[in-house]
PDB file of N, CA and C in Angstrom:
ATOM      1  N   MET H 333      32.175  43.792 -38.188  1.00 52.00           N
ATOM      2  CA  MET H 333      32.578  44.514 -36.995  1.00 52.00           C
ATOM      3  C   MET H 333      34.100  44.550 -36.909  1.00 52.00           C
ATOM      4  N   CYS H 334      34.651  45.677 -36.471  1.00 59.00           N
ATOM      5  CA  CYS H 334      36.095  45.859 -36.408  1.00 59.00           C
ATOM      6  C   CYS H 334      36.668  45.231 -35.150  1.00 59.00           C
ATOM      7  N   ASP H 335      37.774  44.578 -35.308  1.00 69.00           N
ATOM      8  CA  ASP H 335      38.543  44.058 -34.179  1.00 69.00           C
ATOM      9  C   ASP H 335      39.404  45.210 -33.666  1.00 69.00           C
ATOM     10  N   ALA H 336      39.396  45.477 -32.372  1.00 68.00           N
ATOM     11  CA  ALA H 336      40.168  46.583 -31.812  1.00 68.00           C
ATOM     12  C   ALA H 336      41.641  46.482 -32.158  1.00 68.00           C
ATOM     13  N   ALA H 337      42.166  45.258 -32.311  1.00 75.00           N
ATOM     14  CA  ALA H 337      43.579  45.075 -32.646  1.00 75.00           C
ATOM     15  C   ALA H 337      43.869  45.446 -34.096  1.00 75.00           C
ATOM     16  N   SER H 338      42.834  45.568 -34.925  1.00 92.00           N
ATOM     17  CA  SER H 338      43.045  45.944 -36.320  1.00 92.00           C
ATOM     18  C   SER H 338      42.464  47.323 -36.625  1.00 92.00           C
ATOM     19  N   THR H 339      42.236  48.104 -35.572  1.00 97.00           N
ATOM     20  CA  THR H 339      41.644  49.429 -35.718  1.00 97.00           C
ATOM     21  C   THR H 339      42.542  50.475 -35.064  1.00 97.00           C
ATOM     22  N   ILE H 340      42.677  51.606 -35.721  1.00 98.00           N
ATOM     23  CA  ILE H 340      43.369  52.757 -35.140  1.00 98.00           C
ATOM     24  C   ILE H 340      42.293  53.792 -34.824  1.00 98.00           C
ATOM     25  N   SER H 341      42.229  54.195 -33.569  1.00 98.00           N
ATOM     26  CA  SER H 341      41.244  55.189 -33.124  1.00 98.00           C
ATOM     27  C   SER H 341      41.871  56.568 -33.200  1.00 98.00           C
ATOM     28  N   ILE H 342      41.137  57.495 -33.785  1.00 98.00           N
ATOM     29  CA  ILE H 342      41.666  58.843 -34.034  1.00 98.00           C
ATOM     30  C   ILE H 342      40.722  59.878 -33.446  1.00 98.00           C
ATOM     31  N   GLN H 343      41.299  60.836 -32.744  1.00 98.00           N
ATOM     32  CA  GLN H 343      40.608  62.056 -32.341  1.00 98.00           C
ATOM     33  C   GLN H 343      41.252  63.166 -33.176  1.00 98.00           C
ATOM     34  N   ALA H 344      40.521  63.688 -34.152  1.00 97.00           N
ATOM     35  CA  ALA H 344      41.077  64.681 -35.076  1.00 97.00           C
ATOM     36  C   ALA H 344      40.544  66.070 -34.750  1.00 97.00           C
ATOM     37  N   PHE H 345      41.451  67.022 -34.716  1.00 97.00           N
ATOM     38  CA  PHE H 345      41.118  68.421 -34.488  1.00 97.00           C
ATOM     39  C   PHE H 345      40.311  68.936 -35.675  1.00 97.00           C
ATOM     40  N   ARG H 346      39.214  69.627 -35.387  1.00 96.00           N
ATOM     41  CA  ARG H 346      38.375  70.207 -36.434  1.00 96.00           C
ATOM     42  C   ARG H 346      38.219  71.700 -36.180  1.00 96.00           C
ATOM     43  N   TYR H 347      38.420  72.488 -37.238  1.00 94.00           N
ATOM     44  CA  TYR H 347      38.225  73.932 -37.154  1.00 94.00           C
ATOM     45  C   TYR H 347      37.964  74.454 -38.557  1.00 94.00           C
ATOM     46  N   ASP H 348      36.876  75.200 -38.719  1.00 88.00           N
ATOM     47  CA  ASP H 348      36.539  75.812 -40.008  1.00 88.00           C
ATOM     48  C   ASP H 348      36.200  77.275 -39.762  1.00 88.00           C
ATOM     49  N   PRO H 349      37.134  78.188 -40.080  1.00 86.00           N
ATOM     50  CA  PRO H 349      36.880  79.604 -39.801  1.00 86.00           C
ATOM     51  C   PRO H 349      35.717  80.175 -40.611  1.00 86.00           C
ATOM     52  N   ASP H 350      35.401  79.588 -41.758  1.00 84.00           N
ATOM     53  CA  ASP H 350      34.295  80.078 -42.577  1.00 84.00           C
ATOM     54  C   ASP H 350      32.939  79.843 -41.922  1.00 84.00           C
ATOM     55  N   ARG H 351      32.880  78.860 -41.057  1.00 77.00           N
ATOM     56  CA  ARG H 351      31.618  78.560 -40.367  1.00 77.00           C
ATOM     57  C   ARG H 351      31.556  79.223 -38.993  1.00 77.00           C
ATOM     58  N   HIS H 352      32.603  79.955 -38.639  1.00 71.00           N
ATOM     59  CA  HIS H 352      32.665  80.668 -37.357  1.00 71.00           C
ATOM     60  C   HIS H 352      32.333  79.740 -36.190  1.00 71.00           C
ATOM     61  N   GLN H 353      32.899  78.557 -36.232  1.00 69.00           N
ATOM     62  CA  GLN H 353      32.652  77.575 -35.170  1.00 69.00           C
ATOM     63  C   GLN H 353      33.862  77.469 -34.259  1.00 69.00           C
ATOM     64  N   GLU H 354      33.612  77.010 -33.059  1.00 76.00           N
ATOM     65  CA  GLU H 354      34.690  76.722 -32.126  1.00 76.00           C
ATOM     66  C   GLU H 354      35.432  75.477 -32.605  1.00 76.00           C
ATOM     67  N   SER H 355      36.698  75.384 -32.269  1.00 84.00           N
ATOM     68  CA  SER H 355      37.431  74.163 -32.597  1.00 84.00           C
ATOM     69  C   SER H 355      36.906  73.027 -31.721  1.00 84.00           C
ATOM     70  N   CYS H 356      37.012  71.811 -32.235  1.00 93.00           N
ATOM     71  CA  CYS H 356      36.551  70.641 -31.496  1.00 93.00           C
ATOM     72  C   CYS H 356      37.318  69.419 -32.000  1.00 93.00           C
ATOM     73  N   PHE H 357      37.030  68.277 -31.457  1.00 96.00           N
ATOM     74  CA  PHE H 357      37.633  67.035 -31.915  1.00 96.00           C
ATOM     75  C   PHE H 357      36.534  66.117 -32.419  1.00 96.00           C
ATOM     76  N   GLN H 358      36.861  65.369 -33.468  1.00 97.00           N
ATOM     77  CA  GLN H 358      35.924  64.406 -34.021  1.00 97.00           C
ATOM     78  C   GLN H 358      36.604  63.043 -34.045  1.00 97.00           C
ATOM     79  N   SER H 359      35.841  62.005 -33.726  1.00 98.00           N
ATOM     80  CA  SER H 359      36.370  60.643 -33.660  1.00 98.00           C
ATOM     81  C   SER H 359      36.238  59.924 -34.995  1.00 98.00           C
ATOM     82  N   TYR H 360      37.283  59.170 -35.323  1.00 98.00           N
ATOM     83  CA  TYR H 360      37.285  58.330 -36.523  1.00 98.00           C
ATOM     84  C   TYR H 360      37.929  57.000 -36.164  1.00 98.00           C
ATOM     85  N   GLU H 361      37.565  55.958 -36.894  1.00 97.00           N
ATOM     86  CA  GLU H 361      38.174  54.637 -36.752  1.00 97.00           C
ATOM     87  C   GLU H 361      38.693  54.231 -38.122  1.00 97.00           C
ATOM     88  N   VAL H 362      39.959  53.811 -38.182  1.00 97.00           N
ATOM     89  CA  VAL H 362      40.560  53.355 -39.433  1.00 97.00           C
ATOM     90  C   VAL H 362      41.006  51.919 -39.241  1.00 97.00           C
ATOM     91  N   GLU H 363      40.558  51.057 -40.131  1.00 96.00           N
ATOM     92  CA  GLU H 363      40.966  49.656 -40.064  1.00 96.00           C
ATOM     93  C   GLU H 363      42.323  49.480 -40.732  1.00 96.00           C
ATOM     94  N   SER H 364      43.194  48.719 -40.071  1.00 96.00           N
ATOM     95  CA  SER H 364      44.510  48.408 -40.634  1.00 96.00           C
ATOM     96  C   SER H 364      45.109  47.248 -39.859  1.00 96.00           C
ATOM     97  N   THR H 365      45.777  46.375 -40.563  1.00 95.00           N
ATOM     98  CA  THR H 365      46.480  45.277 -39.903  1.00 95.00           C
ATOM     99  C   THR H 365      47.969  45.573 -39.810  1.00 95.00           C
ATOM    100  N   GLU H 366      48.401  46.700 -40.380  1.00 96.00           N
ATOM    101  CA  GLU H 366      49.810  47.092 -40.354  1.00 96.00           C
ATOM    102  C   GLU H 366      49.928  48.531 -39.874  1.00 96.00           C
ATOM    103  N   PRO H 367      51.106  48.914 -39.368  1.00 97.00           N
ATOM    104  CA  PRO H 367      51.302  50.311 -38.985  1.00 97.00           C
ATOM    105  C   PRO H 367      51.100  51.241 -40.186  1.00 97.00           C
ATOM    106  N   LEU H 368      50.548  52.409 -39.924  1.00 96.00           N
ATOM    107  CA  LEU H 368      50.344  53.413 -40.966  1.00 96.00           C
ATOM    108  C   LEU H 368      51.040  54.698 -40.559  1.00 96.00           C
ATOM    109  N   SER H 369      51.552  55.428 -41.536  1.00 94.00           N
ATOM    110  CA  SER H 369      52.105  56.744 -41.240  1.00 94.00           C
ATOM    111  C   SER H 369      50.947  57.676 -40.895  1.00 94.00           C
ATOM    112  N   VAL H 370      51.254  58.732 -40.180  1.00 95.00           N
ATOM    113  CA  VAL H 370      50.228  59.713 -39.844  1.00 95.00           C
ATOM    114  C   VAL H 370      49.651  60.310 -41.126  1.00 95.00           C
ATOM    115  N   MET H 371      50.469  60.493 -42.149  1.00 94.00           N
ATOM    116  CA  MET H 371      49.962  61.036 -43.409  1.00 94.00           C
ATOM    117  C   MET H 371      48.965  60.077 -44.045  1.00 94.00           C
ATOM    118  N   ALA H 372      49.236  58.775 -43.995  1.00 94.00           N
ATOM    119  CA  ALA H 372      48.294  57.788 -44.521  1.00 94.00           C
ATOM    120  C   ALA H 372      47.007  57.816 -43.708  1.00 94.00           C
ATOM    121  N   LEU H 373      47.120  57.976 -42.394  1.00 96.00           N
ATOM    122  CA  LEU H 373      45.922  58.081 -41.547  1.00 96.00           C
ATOM    123  C   LEU H 373      45.095  59.301 -41.916  1.00 96.00           C
ATOM    124  N   LEU H 374      45.756  60.430 -42.117  1.00 96.00           N
ATOM    125  CA  LEU H 374      45.036  61.646 -42.491  1.00 96.00           C
ATOM    126  C   LEU H 374      44.309  61.449 -43.825  1.00 96.00           C
ATOM    127  N   ALA H 375      44.964  60.792 -44.774  1.00 95.00           N
ATOM    128  CA  ALA H 375      44.332  60.528 -46.068  1.00 95.00           C
ATOM    129  C   ALA H 375      43.106  59.633 -45.889  1.00 95.00           C
ATOM    130  N   LYS H 376      43.210  58.641 -45.007  1.00 97.00           N
ATOM    131  CA  LYS H 376      42.070  57.744 -44.760  1.00 97.00           C
ATOM    132  C   LYS H 376      40.924  58.482 -44.075  1.00 97.00           C
ATOM    133  N   VAL H 377      41.248  59.382 -43.151  1.00 97.00           N
ATOM    134  CA  VAL H 377      40.198  60.188 -42.516  1.00 97.00           C
ATOM    135  C   VAL H 377      39.506  61.038 -43.581  1.00 97.00           C
ATOM    136  N   HIS H 378      40.280  61.610 -44.502  1.00 96.00           N
ATOM    137  CA  HIS H 378      39.698  62.414 -45.579  1.00 96.00           C
ATOM    138  C   HIS H 378      38.813  61.562 -46.488  1.00 96.00           C
ATOM    139  N   GLU H 379      39.178  60.286 -46.702  1.00 96.00           N
ATOM    140  CA  GLU H 379      38.329  59.377 -47.480  1.00 96.00           C
ATOM    141  C   GLU H 379      36.999  59.136 -46.762  1.00 96.00           C
ATOM    142  N   ILE H 380      37.057  59.011 -45.440  1.00 97.00           N
ATOM    143  CA  ILE H 380      35.847  58.792 -44.636  1.00 97.00           C
ATOM    144  C   ILE H 380      34.987  60.049 -44.610  1.00 97.00           C
ATOM    145  N   ASP H 381      35.641  61.201 -44.487  1.00 97.00           N
ATOM    146  CA  ASP H 381      34.959  62.487 -44.318  1.00 97.00           C
ATOM    147  C   ASP H 381      35.630  63.518 -45.214  1.00 97.00           C
ATOM    148  N   ALA H 382      35.059  63.754 -46.379  1.00 96.00           N
ATOM    149  CA  ALA H 382      35.662  64.654 -47.364  1.00 96.00           C
ATOM    150  C   ALA H 382      35.720  66.108 -46.893  1.00 96.00           C
ATOM    151  N   THR H 383      35.036  66.446 -45.800  1.00 95.00           N
ATOM    152  CA  THR H 383      35.110  67.818 -45.278  1.00 95.00           C
ATOM    153  C   THR H 383      36.351  68.035 -44.424  1.00 95.00           C
ATOM    154  N   PHE H 384      37.061  66.956 -44.086  1.00 96.00           N
ATOM    155  CA  PHE H 384      38.264  67.055 -43.249  1.00 96.00           C
ATOM    156  C   PHE H 384      39.427  67.560 -44.092  1.00 96.00           C
ATOM    157  N   ALA H 385      40.021  68.688 -43.688  1.00 95.00           N
ATOM    158  CA  ALA H 385      41.117  69.306 -44.429  1.00 95.00           C
ATOM    159  C   ALA H 385      42.464  68.860 -43.879  1.00 95.00           C
ATOM    160  N   CYS H 386      43.322  68.363 -44.777  1.00 94.00           N
ATOM    161  CA  CYS H 386      44.663  67.936 -44.388  1.00 94.00           C
ATOM    162  C   CYS H 386      45.569  67.959 -45.610  1.00 94.00           C
ATOM    163  N   ARG H 387      46.861  67.992 -45.360  1.00 88.00           N
ATOM    164  CA  ARG H 387      47.838  67.864 -46.443  1.00 88.00           C
ATOM    165  C   ARG H 387      48.248  66.406 -46.529  1.00 88.00           C
ATOM    166  N   THR H 388      48.302  65.869 -47.734  1.00 77.00           N
ATOM    167  CA  THR H 388      48.711  64.471 -47.874  1.00 77.00           C
ATOM    168  C   THR H 388      49.825  64.273 -48.889  1.00 77.00           C
ATOM    169  N   SER H 389      50.145  65.261 -49.696  1.00 65.00           N
ATOM    170  CA  SER H 389      51.224  65.071 -50.667  1.00 65.00           C
ATOM    171  C   SER H 389      52.528  65.577 -50.061  1.00 65.00           C
ATOM    172  N   THR H 390      53.432  64.666 -49.809  1.00 62.00           N
ATOM    173  CA  THR H 390      54.705  65.009 -49.181  1.00 62.00           C
ATOM    174  C   THR H 390      55.828  64.216 -49.826  1.00 62.00           C
ATOM    175  N   CYS H 391      57.023  64.456 -49.373  1.00 65.00           N
ATOM    176  CA  CYS H 391      58.190  63.746 -49.902  1.00 65.00           C
ATOM    177  C   CYS H 391      58.288  62.324 -49.362  1.00 65.00           C
ATOM    178  N   PHE H 392      57.647  62.060 -48.237  1.00 62.00           N
ATOM    179  CA  PHE H 392      57.687  60.760 -47.551  1.00 62.00           C
ATOM    180  C   PHE H 392      59.109  60.332 -47.188  1.00 62.00           C
ATOM    181  N   LYS H 393      59.981  61.320 -47.007  1.00 68.00           N
ATOM    182  CA  LYS H 393      61.357  61.040 -46.599  1.00 68.00           C
ATOM    183  C   LYS H 393      61.738  61.830 -45.350  1.00 68.00           C
ATOM    184  N   GLY H 394      60.797  62.589 -44.814  1.00 62.00           N
ATOM    185  CA  GLY H 394      61.084  63.382 -43.630  1.00 62.00           C
ATOM    186  C   GLY H 394      61.989  64.567 -43.894  1.00 62.00           C
ATOM    187  N   GLN H 395      61.958  65.105 -45.119  1.00 65.00           N
ATOM    188  CA  GLN H 395      62.867  66.190 -45.468  1.00 65.00           C
ATOM    189  C   GLN H 395      62.193  67.515 -45.778  1.00 65.00           C
ATOM    190  N   CYS H 396      61.000  67.489 -46.398  1.00 72.00           N
ATOM    191  CA  CYS H 396      60.420  68.753 -46.869  1.00 72.00           C
ATOM    192  C   CYS H 396      59.681  69.523 -45.783  1.00 72.00           C
ATOM    193  N   GLY H 397      59.142  68.829 -44.772  1.00 74.00           N
ATOM    194  CA  GLY H 397      58.465  69.493 -43.671  1.00 74.00           C
ATOM    195  C   GLY H 397      57.023  69.879 -43.932  1.00 74.00           C
ATOM    196  N   SER H 398      56.482  69.570 -45.110  1.00 81.00           N
ATOM    197  CA  SER H 398      55.092  69.943 -45.392  1.00 81.00           C
ATOM    198  C   SER H 398      54.096  69.064 -44.646  1.00 81.00           C
ATOM    199  N   CYS H 399      54.585  68.033 -43.966  1.00 89.00           N
ATOM    200  CA  CYS H 399      53.709  67.112 -43.240  1.00 89.00           C
ATOM    201  C   CYS H 399      53.747  67.352 -41.728  1.00 89.00           C
ATOM    202  N   LEU H 400      54.270  68.490 -41.291  1.00 93.00           N
ATOM    203  CA  LEU H 400      54.327  68.767 -39.857  1.00 93.00           C
ATOM    204  C   LEU H 400      52.927  68.768 -39.258  1.00 93.00           C
ATOM    205  N   VAL H 401      52.776  68.021 -38.176  1.00 95.00           N
ATOM    206  CA  VAL H 401      51.492  67.879 -37.498  1.00 95.00           C
ATOM    207  C   VAL H 401      51.775  67.541 -36.038  1.00 95.00           C
ATOM    208  N   ARG H 402      50.787  67.662 -35.195  1.00 97.00           N
ATOM    209  CA  ARG H 402      50.939  67.349 -33.770  1.00 97.00           C
ATOM    210  C   ARG H 402      50.223  66.036 -33.488  1.00 97.00           C
ATOM    211  N   VAL H 403      50.947  65.071 -32.932  1.00 98.00           N
ATOM    212  CA  VAL H 403      50.410  63.746 -32.633  1.00 98.00           C
ATOM    213  C   VAL H 403      50.601  63.472 -31.150  1.00 98.00           C
ATOM    214  N   ASN H 404      49.490  63.261 -30.458  1.00 98.00           N
ATOM    215  CA  ASN H 404      49.529  62.998 -29.017  1.00 98.00           C
ATOM    216  C   ASN H 404      50.378  64.026 -28.270  1.00 98.00           C
ATOM    217  N   GLY H 405      50.219  65.294 -28.663  1.00 97.00           N
ATOM    218  CA  GLY H 405      50.898  66.385 -27.968  1.00 97.00           C
ATOM    219  C   GLY H 405      52.318  66.652 -28.393  1.00 97.00           C
ATOM    220  N   GLN H 406      52.825  65.937 -29.393  1.00 97.00           N
ATOM    221  CA  GLN H 406      54.198  66.122 -29.872  1.00 97.00           C
ATOM    222  C   GLN H 406      54.171  66.588 -31.325  1.00 97.00           C
ATOM    223  N   ASP H 407      54.924  67.643 -31.646  1.00 96.00           N
ATOM    224  CA  ASP H 407      55.063  68.071 -33.037  1.00 96.00           C
ATOM    225  C   ASP H 407      55.986  67.089 -33.750  1.00 96.00           C
ATOM    226  N   VAL H 408      55.509  66.517 -34.881  1.00 95.00           N
ATOM    227  CA  VAL H 408      56.257  65.474 -35.581  1.00 95.00           C
ATOM    228  C   VAL H 408      56.156  65.659 -37.097  1.00 95.00           C
ATOM    229  N   LEU H 409      56.986  64.917 -37.804  1.00 93.00           N
ATOM    230  CA  LEU H 409      56.858  64.779 -39.250  1.00 93.00           C
ATOM    231  C   LEU H 409      55.886  63.624 -39.500  1.00 93.00           C
ATOM    232  N   GLY H 410      54.750  63.927 -40.072  1.00 93.00           N
ATOM    233  CA  GLY H 410      53.704  62.929 -40.253  1.00 93.00           C
ATOM    234  C   GLY H 410      54.039  61.829 -41.230  1.00 93.00           C
ATOM    235  N   CYS H 411      54.940  62.090 -42.164  1.00 91.00           N
ATOM    236  CA  CYS H 411      55.238  61.066 -43.167  1.00 91.00           C
ATOM    237  C   CYS H 411      56.101  59.934 -42.618  1.00 91.00           C
ATOM    238  N   ILE H 412      56.820  60.188 -41.533  1.00 92.00           N
ATOM    239  CA  ILE H 412      57.692  59.139 -40.990  1.00 92.00           C
ATOM    240  C   ILE H 412      57.268  58.667 -39.600  1.00 92.00           C
ATOM    241  N   THR H 413      56.184  59.241 -39.077  1.00 95.00           N
ATOM    242  CA  THR H 413      55.663  58.835 -37.772  1.00 95.00           C
ATOM    243  C   THR H 413      54.606  57.755 -37.981  1.00 95.00           C
ATOM    244  N   LEU H 414      54.832  56.590 -37.380  1.00 96.00           N
ATOM    245  CA  LEU H 414      53.936  55.452 -37.571  1.00 96.00           C
ATOM    246  C   LEU H 414      52.992  55.258 -36.389  1.00 96.00           C
ATOM    247  N   VAL H 415      51.790  54.794 -36.698  1.00 98.00           N
ATOM    248  CA  VAL H 415      50.788  54.446 -35.691  1.00 98.00           C
ATOM    249  C   VAL H 415      50.414  52.988 -35.931  1.00 98.00           C
ATOM    250  N   LYS H 416      50.449  52.204 -34.857  1.00 97.00           N
ATOM    251  CA  LYS H 416      50.180  50.772 -34.963  1.00 97.00           C
ATOM    252  C   LYS H 416      48.695  50.470 -34.745  1.00 97.00           C
ATOM    253  N   PRO H 417      48.207  49.408 -35.380  1.00 97.00           N
ATOM    254  CA  PRO H 417      46.836  48.971 -35.103  1.00 97.00           C
ATOM    255  C   PRO H 417      46.654  48.725 -33.603  1.00 97.00           C
ATOM    256  N   GLY H 418      45.501  49.096 -33.088  1.00 96.00           N
ATOM    257  CA  GLY H 418      45.228  48.970 -31.663  1.00 96.00           C
ATOM    258  C   GLY H 418      45.546  50.237 -30.884  1.00 96.00           C
ATOM    259  N   GLU H 419      46.278  51.166 -31.500  1.00 97.00           N
ATOM    260  CA  GLU H 419      46.633  52.422 -30.819  1.00 97.00           C
ATOM    261  C   GLU H 419      45.550  53.478 -31.043  1.00 97.00           C
ATOM    262  N   SER H 420      45.555  54.460 -30.157  1.00 97.00           N
ATOM    263  CA  SER H 420      44.700  55.633 -30.276  1.00 97.00           C
ATOM    264  C   SER H 420      45.591  56.849 -30.408  1.00 97.00           C
ATOM    265  N   VAL H 421      45.206  57.780 -31.285  1.00 98.00           N
ATOM    266  CA  VAL H 421      46.010  58.986 -31.472  1.00 98.00           C
ATOM    267  C   VAL H 421      45.121  60.219 -31.488  1.00 98.00           C
ATOM    268  N   VAL H 422      45.711  61.319 -31.048  1.00 98.00           N
ATOM    269  CA  VAL H 422      45.088  62.625 -31.154  1.00 98.00           C
ATOM    270  C   VAL H 422      45.888  63.392 -32.198  1.00 98.00           C
ATOM    271  N   LEU H 423      45.216  63.821 -33.260  1.00 98.00           N
ATOM    272  CA  LEU H 423      45.864  64.546 -34.358  1.00 98.00           C
ATOM    273  C   LEU H 423      45.421  65.999 -34.334  1.00 98.00           C
ATOM    274  N   GLU H 424      46.417  66.895 -34.286  1.00 97.00           N
ATOM    275  CA  GLU H 424      46.155  68.329 -34.223  1.00 97.00           C
ATOM    276  C   GLU H 424      47.084  69.057 -35.178  1.00 97.00           C
ATOM    277  N   PRO H 425      46.797  70.338 -35.450  1.00 96.00           N
ATOM    278  CA  PRO H 425      47.718  71.120 -36.261  1.00 96.00           C
ATOM    279  C   PRO H 425      49.033  71.339 -35.506  1.00 96.00           C
ATOM    280  N   HIS H 426      50.115  71.529 -36.242  1.00 95.00           N
ATOM    281  CA  HIS H 426      51.416  71.803 -35.638  1.00 95.00           C
ATOM    282  C   HIS H 426      51.290  73.035 -34.748  1.00 95.00           C
ATOM    283  N   SER H 427      51.939  73.025 -33.610  1.00 95.00           N
ATOM    284  CA  SER H 427      51.756  74.075 -32.601  1.00 95.00           C
ATOM    285  C   SER H 427      52.443  75.399 -32.928  1.00 95.00           C
ATOM    286  N   LYS H 428      53.359  75.412 -33.880  1.00 94.00           N
ATOM    287  CA  LYS H 428      54.132  76.635 -34.142  1.00 94.00           C
ATOM    288  C   LYS H 428      53.541  77.532 -35.226  1.00 94.00           C
ATOM    289  N   TYR H 429      52.457  77.087 -35.904  1.00 94.00           N
ATOM    290  CA  TYR H 429      51.914  77.831 -37.028  1.00 94.00           C
ATOM    291  C   TYR H 429      50.427  78.102 -36.869  1.00 94.00           C
ATOM    292  N   ARG H 430      49.971  79.161 -37.546  1.00 93.00           N
ATOM    293  CA  ARG H 430      48.562  79.559 -37.514  1.00 93.00           C
ATOM    294  C   ARG H 430      47.728  78.523 -38.256  1.00 93.00           C
ATOM    295  N   VAL H 431      46.605  78.141 -37.655  1.00 93.00           N
ATOM    296  CA  VAL H 431      45.710  77.144 -38.254  1.00 93.00           C
ATOM    297  C   VAL H 431      44.870  77.798 -39.347  1.00 93.00           C
ATOM    298  N   ILE H 432      44.825  77.129 -40.498  1.00 93.00           N
ATOM    299  CA  ILE H 432      43.957  77.569 -41.589  1.00 93.00           C
ATOM    300  C   ILE H 432      42.615  76.869 -41.465  1.00 93.00           C
ATOM    301  N   ARG H 433      42.663  75.553 -41.396  1.00 94.00           N
ATOM    302  CA  ARG H 433      41.445  74.746 -41.243  1.00 94.00           C
ATOM    303  C   ARG H 433      41.840  73.337 -40.823  1.00 94.00           C
ATOM    304  N   ASP H 434      41.129  72.771 -39.876  1.00 96.00           N
ATOM    305  CA  ASP H 434      41.385  71.429 -39.353  1.00 96.00           C
ATOM    306  C   ASP H 434      42.874  71.293 -39.005  1.00 96.00           C
ATOM    307  N   VAL H 435      43.622  70.373 -39.630  1.00 96.00           N
ATOM    308  CA  VAL H 435      45.044  70.218 -39.283  1.00 96.00           C
ATOM    309  C   VAL H 435      45.974  70.909 -40.280  1.00 96.00           C
ATOM    310  N   VAL H 436      45.424  71.742 -41.169  1.00 95.00           N
ATOM    311  CA  VAL H 436      46.230  72.475 -42.147  1.00 95.00           C
ATOM    312  C   VAL H 436      46.667  73.794 -41.526  1.00 95.00           C
ATOM    313  N   VAL H 437      47.973  74.055 -41.602  1.00 94.00           N
ATOM    314  CA  VAL H 437      48.524  75.292 -41.053  1.00 94.00           C
ATOM    315  C   VAL H 437      49.139  76.134 -42.164  1.00 94.00           C
ATOM    316  N   ASP H 438      49.333  77.414 -41.853  1.00 94.00           N
ATOM    317  CA  ASP H 438      49.969  78.356 -42.777  1.00 94.00           C
ATOM    318  C   ASP H 438      51.444  78.445 -42.382  1.00 94.00           C
ATOM    319  N   PHE H 439      52.301  77.782 -43.140  1.00 89.00           N
ATOM    320  CA  PHE H 439      53.728  77.760 -42.812  1.00 89.00           C
ATOM    321  C   PHE H 439      54.384  79.132 -42.942  1.00 89.00           C
ATOM    322  N   SER H 440      53.733  80.077 -43.603  1.00 90.00           N
ATOM    323  CA  SER H 440      54.302  81.423 -43.710  1.00 90.00           C
ATOM    324  C   SER H 440      53.910  82.306 -42.535  1.00 90.00           C
ATOM    325  N   GLN H 441      53.023  81.797 -41.646  1.00 79.00           N
ATOM    326  CA  GLN H 441      52.543  82.586 -40.512  1.00 79.00           C
ATOM    327  C   GLN H 441      52.789  81.868 -39.185  1.00 79.00           C
ATOM    328  N   PRO H 442      54.006  81.994 -38.643  1.00 80.00           N
ATOM    329  CA  PRO H 442      54.256  81.387 -37.317  1.00 80.00           C
ATOM    330  C   PRO H 442      53.377  82.024 -36.259  1.00 80.00           C
ATOM    331  N   ARG H 443      53.027  81.232 -35.246  1.00 75.00           N
ATOM    332  CA  ARG H 443      52.279  81.777 -34.114  1.00 75.00           C
ATOM    333  C   ARG H 443      53.186  82.671 -33.308  1.00 75.00           C
ATOM    334  N   GLU H 444      52.604  83.698 -32.741  1.00 66.00           N
ATOM    335  CA  GLU H 444      53.384  84.575 -31.865  1.00 66.00           C
ATOM    336  C   GLU H 444      53.408  84.003 -30.462  1.00 66.00           C
ATOM    337  N   GLY H 445      54.481  84.295 -29.750  1.00 57.00           N
ATOM    338  CA  GLY H 445      54.560  83.889 -28.352  1.00 57.00           C
ATOM    339  C   GLY H 445      55.220  82.625 -28.221  1.00 57.00           C
TER     340      GLY H 445
END
């Protein structure tokens, strides 16, 4: 059984246009005794659920921007944003770009408005 102090609770945005479904959130629990970057969390969610689409290969220096994601309502660089054990996070696609699937966005297609 997981100790809440060693677990990160995640509400991850889910959207698959091929299935013509409404967007929703799905819950995941990741065990960790140390802080994890949002990118590491996304990779762990993908390990738990291979249908979850996310980008995980980045520069890990906060420079390339391929890890842009929305965490608890804030657009952030996922490779340098840390989440501590015991915390809960809501992970969504970056707000400025069109969603392709789950938290993956099309950086060539900014949202209008």
